[in-house]
Short mmCIF file of C-alpha atoms in Angstrom, two decimals:
data_model
loop_
_atom_site.label_atom_id
_atom_site.label_comp_id
_atom_site.label_asym_id
_atom_site.label_seq_id
_atom_site.Cartn_x
_atom_site.Cartn_y
_atom_site.Cartn_z
CA TYR A 1 -35.50 -50.01 -78.25
CA LEU A 2 -33.39 -48.99 -75.27
CA PHE A 3 -31.71 -51.52 -72.99
CA ALA A 4 -32.30 -51.09 -69.25
CA GLY A 5 -28.89 -49.46 -68.68
CA GLU A 6 -29.35 -47.05 -71.59
CA HIS A 7 -32.82 -46.14 -70.34
CA LEU A 8 -31.44 -45.34 -66.87
CA ASN A 9 -28.67 -43.19 -68.39
CA LEU A 10 -31.21 -41.30 -70.51
CA THR A 11 -33.44 -40.77 -67.46
CA ALA A 12 -30.46 -39.50 -65.42
CA MET A 13 -29.52 -37.12 -68.25
CA MET A 14 -33.09 -35.81 -68.64
CA ASN A 15 -33.41 -35.26 -64.87
CA THR A 16 -30.45 -32.88 -64.93
CA TRP A 17 -32.47 -30.75 -67.38
CA THR A 18 -35.99 -31.07 -65.98
CA LEU A 19 -35.27 -30.87 -62.23
CA GLN A 20 -32.92 -27.87 -62.27
CA LYS A 21 -33.71 -24.24 -63.01
CA GLY A 22 -31.73 -22.43 -65.66
CA ILE A 23 -29.26 -23.48 -68.32
CA PRO A 24 -25.55 -24.32 -68.27
CA LEU A 25 -22.68 -22.12 -69.36
CA VAL A 26 -19.86 -24.15 -70.93
CA THR A 27 -16.49 -22.38 -70.77
CA VAL A 28 -13.97 -23.66 -73.31
CA THR A 29 -10.21 -23.16 -72.99
CA ARG A 30 -7.78 -24.35 -75.68
CA LYS A 31 -4.61 -26.02 -74.41
CA GLY A 32 -2.60 -27.38 -77.35
CA PRO A 33 -4.39 -30.45 -78.72
CA ARG A 34 -7.05 -30.42 -75.98
CA LEU A 35 -10.13 -28.41 -75.11
CA LEU A 36 -10.63 -27.92 -71.39
CA LEU A 37 -14.32 -27.61 -70.49
CA ARG A 38 -16.05 -26.27 -67.41
CA GLN A 39 -19.75 -26.01 -66.73
CA ASP A 40 -21.48 -23.46 -64.49
CA ARG A 41 -25.02 -22.26 -64.07
CA PHE A 42 -25.60 -19.37 -66.49
CA LEU A 43 -26.83 -16.31 -64.57
CA ARG A 44 -27.53 -12.73 -65.57
CA THR A 45 -28.37 -11.59 -62.04
CA VAL A 46 -25.15 -12.56 -60.22
CA LEU A 47 -21.80 -11.72 -61.82
CA PRO A 48 -18.74 -14.01 -61.48
CA SER A 49 -17.04 -11.24 -59.45
CA ASP A 50 -19.91 -11.25 -56.90
CA PRO A 51 -19.19 -12.88 -53.50
CA GLN A 52 -22.51 -14.75 -53.89
CA TRP A 53 -21.29 -16.50 -57.06
CA PRO A 54 -20.03 -19.75 -55.40
CA ALA A 55 -23.25 -20.12 -53.37
CA VAL A 56 -25.60 -19.77 -56.35
CA GLN A 57 -23.50 -22.28 -58.33
CA GLN A 58 -23.62 -24.94 -55.59
CA GLY A 59 -25.17 -28.27 -56.53
CA PHE A 60 -25.83 -27.53 -60.22
CA LEU A 61 -24.63 -30.16 -62.69
CA TRP A 62 -26.00 -30.99 -66.13
CA HIS A 63 -25.37 -33.91 -68.47
CA ILE A 64 -24.66 -31.87 -71.59
CA PRO A 65 -24.67 -33.50 -75.04
CA LEU A 66 -22.03 -31.30 -76.66
CA THR A 67 -21.55 -31.06 -80.41
CA TYR A 68 -18.59 -29.38 -82.06
CA LYS A 69 -16.86 -28.74 -85.40
CA THR A 70 -13.27 -27.92 -86.25
CA ASP A 71 -11.56 -26.83 -89.46
CA THR A 72 -9.83 -30.22 -89.78
CA SER A 73 -13.02 -32.23 -90.43
CA SER A 74 -16.42 -31.71 -91.99
CA ASN A 75 -17.98 -34.04 -89.40
CA ILE A 76 -19.98 -32.91 -86.38
CA HIS A 77 -18.36 -34.47 -83.31
CA ARG A 78 -20.27 -35.41 -80.15
CA HIS A 79 -19.27 -35.57 -76.50
CA LEU A 80 -21.41 -36.09 -73.38
CA MET A 81 -20.22 -33.86 -70.53
CA THR A 82 -21.36 -35.29 -67.17
CA SER A 83 -18.92 -33.68 -64.72
CA PRO A 84 -18.13 -30.08 -63.67
CA THR A 85 -14.88 -30.16 -65.70
CA ASP A 86 -13.91 -32.27 -68.68
CA SER A 87 -11.59 -32.30 -71.70
CA ILE A 88 -11.74 -33.28 -75.36
CA HIS A 89 -8.83 -34.15 -77.66
CA ILE A 90 -9.21 -32.21 -80.92
CA GLY A 91 -5.62 -32.36 -82.20
CA GLU A 92 -2.83 -29.81 -82.45
CA GLU A 93 -3.61 -29.01 -86.11
CA ALA A 94 -7.13 -27.64 -85.51
CA SER A 95 -6.95 -23.85 -85.76
CA TRP A 96 -10.54 -23.28 -84.55
CA VAL A 97 -13.36 -25.15 -82.86
CA LYS A 98 -17.04 -24.16 -82.74
CA ILE A 99 -19.05 -25.71 -79.91
CA ASN A 100 -22.82 -26.33 -80.20
CA SER A 101 -23.06 -27.02 -83.92
CA ASP A 102 -25.99 -25.31 -85.62
CA MET A 103 -27.45 -24.20 -82.24
CA THR A 104 -28.82 -27.68 -81.49
CA GLY A 105 -27.98 -27.65 -77.75
CA TYR A 106 -29.57 -25.61 -74.98
CA TYR A 107 -26.45 -24.11 -73.42
CA VAL A 108 -24.33 -20.95 -73.63
CA VAL A 109 -20.71 -21.23 -74.78
CA HIS A 110 -17.89 -18.96 -73.65
CA TYR A 111 -14.48 -19.17 -75.37
CA ALA A 112 -11.91 -18.29 -72.70
CA ASP A 113 -8.45 -16.69 -73.11
CA ASP A 114 -8.06 -15.70 -76.78
CA GLY A 115 -10.96 -17.94 -77.91
CA TRP A 116 -13.21 -15.06 -78.95
CA ASP A 117 -10.31 -13.47 -80.87
CA VAL A 118 -10.00 -16.73 -82.85
CA MET A 119 -13.72 -16.51 -83.69
CA VAL A 120 -13.43 -12.83 -84.68
CA LYS A 121 -10.53 -13.68 -87.02
CA LEU A 122 -12.42 -16.62 -88.55
CA LEU A 123 -15.52 -14.52 -89.26
CA ARG A 124 -13.48 -11.73 -90.79
CA GLU A 125 -11.35 -13.99 -92.98
CA ASN A 126 -13.68 -16.86 -93.87
CA HIS A 127 -17.14 -16.51 -92.30
CA THR A 128 -18.71 -19.13 -94.61
CA ALA A 129 -16.52 -21.81 -92.98
CA LEU A 130 -19.35 -21.77 -90.41
CA SER A 131 -23.03 -22.31 -91.22
CA TYR A 132 -25.31 -19.28 -90.92
CA LYS A 133 -26.82 -20.93 -87.81
CA ASP A 134 -23.35 -21.16 -86.22
CA ARG A 135 -22.66 -17.52 -87.06
CA THR A 136 -26.00 -16.50 -85.53
CA HIS A 137 -25.22 -18.59 -82.45
CA LEU A 138 -21.81 -16.94 -81.95
CA ILE A 139 -23.42 -13.49 -82.07
CA HIS A 140 -26.19 -14.56 -79.67
CA ASN A 141 -23.72 -16.13 -77.22
CA ALA A 142 -21.37 -13.16 -77.25
CA PHE A 143 -24.07 -10.64 -76.34
CA GLN A 144 -25.61 -12.98 -73.73
CA LEU A 145 -22.16 -13.20 -72.13
CA VAL A 146 -21.85 -9.39 -72.16
CA THR A 147 -25.14 -9.08 -70.23
CA ALA A 148 -23.91 -11.66 -67.70
CA GLY A 149 -20.53 -9.98 -67.13
CA HIS A 150 -18.37 -12.69 -68.75
CA LEU A 151 -17.32 -10.75 -71.87
CA PRO A 152 -16.48 -7.06 -72.46
CA LEU A 153 -18.82 -5.28 -74.88
CA ASP A 154 -15.93 -4.39 -77.22
CA LYS A 155 -15.29 -8.12 -77.86
CA ALA A 156 -18.91 -8.63 -78.95
CA LEU A 157 -18.68 -5.53 -81.15
CA ASP A 158 -15.45 -6.92 -82.68
CA LEU A 159 -17.30 -10.14 -83.45
CA ILE A 160 -20.08 -8.44 -85.41
CA GLY A 161 -17.57 -6.32 -87.33
CA TYR A 162 -17.74 -8.96 -90.08
CA LEU A 163 -21.46 -8.30 -90.74
CA GLN A 164 -20.69 -6.09 -93.74
CA LEU A 165 -19.71 -9.38 -95.46
CA GLU A 166 -22.84 -11.24 -94.33
CA LYS A 167 -25.36 -12.25 -97.01
CA GLN A 168 -27.71 -14.29 -94.78
CA THR A 169 -30.62 -12.47 -93.14
CA VAL A 170 -30.73 -14.37 -89.82
CA PRO A 171 -27.22 -13.54 -88.48
CA LEU A 172 -27.55 -10.02 -89.90
CA LEU A 173 -30.79 -9.38 -87.99
CA GLU A 174 -29.35 -11.00 -84.85
CA GLY A 175 -26.30 -8.72 -84.92
CA LEU A 176 -28.22 -5.55 -85.77
CA GLY A 177 -30.84 -6.31 -83.10
CA TYR A 178 -28.17 -6.55 -80.39
CA LEU A 179 -26.40 -3.49 -81.74
CA GLU A 180 -29.59 -1.44 -81.45
CA ALA A 181 -30.32 -2.76 -77.93
CA PHE A 182 -26.81 -1.95 -76.67
CA TYR A 183 -26.84 1.43 -78.38
CA HIS A 184 -29.92 2.34 -76.30
CA ILE A 185 -28.37 1.00 -73.07
CA ILE A 186 -25.20 3.04 -73.63
CA GLU A 187 -27.23 6.11 -74.59
CA LYS A 188 -29.20 5.83 -71.30
CA ARG A 189 -25.94 5.58 -69.36
CA ASP A 190 -24.91 8.81 -71.08
CA GLU A 191 -21.60 7.55 -72.42
CA PRO A 192 -21.21 9.92 -75.41
CA ILE A 193 -17.86 8.57 -76.63
CA LEU A 194 -19.12 4.97 -76.94
CA THR A 195 -22.44 6.13 -78.43
CA LYS A 196 -20.54 8.14 -81.05
CA ASP A 197 -18.42 5.07 -81.90
CA LEU A 198 -21.54 2.97 -82.37
CA GLY A 199 -23.34 5.60 -84.44
#
């Protein structure tokens, strides 16, 4: 049973999901022992560099039940993000953090600064530190971010470079599916050097 206050909080949280179009993009920046978080509306039609960007972001705010894992604990940690920016203390000793454990949340995650490089390194050196769902989610997020102008294509291609080590079908198919789709896009743009690299 929910108490009155809990019921109101749950209703407020649900309203942020049911009364707004689209899904949130959570940008994560590592600063020492803390993760700095920012939420925006995830858009494929308007790029962050577009002058319209601030206008189409106006008034959008979700209550996001974040989950995350680090290499310092086997537990899944939880944090409710209810403001445009937020922070989480994860400790100085954590070498990586994966947000949205096992793809349970309906949001896109972008690892700012060298965050994607950390993920690339982890997948290349010890990909089974993450569940196959988390590996699939990283691939999915990276290519979604490429289509929305938040991540260069070469970063996403770096990320799936580990797939030769992958034994699970789901992340393998996810990566190969995106690879095929982007191969065709690049081919249509007539960029022979990139197409040759992908071939």
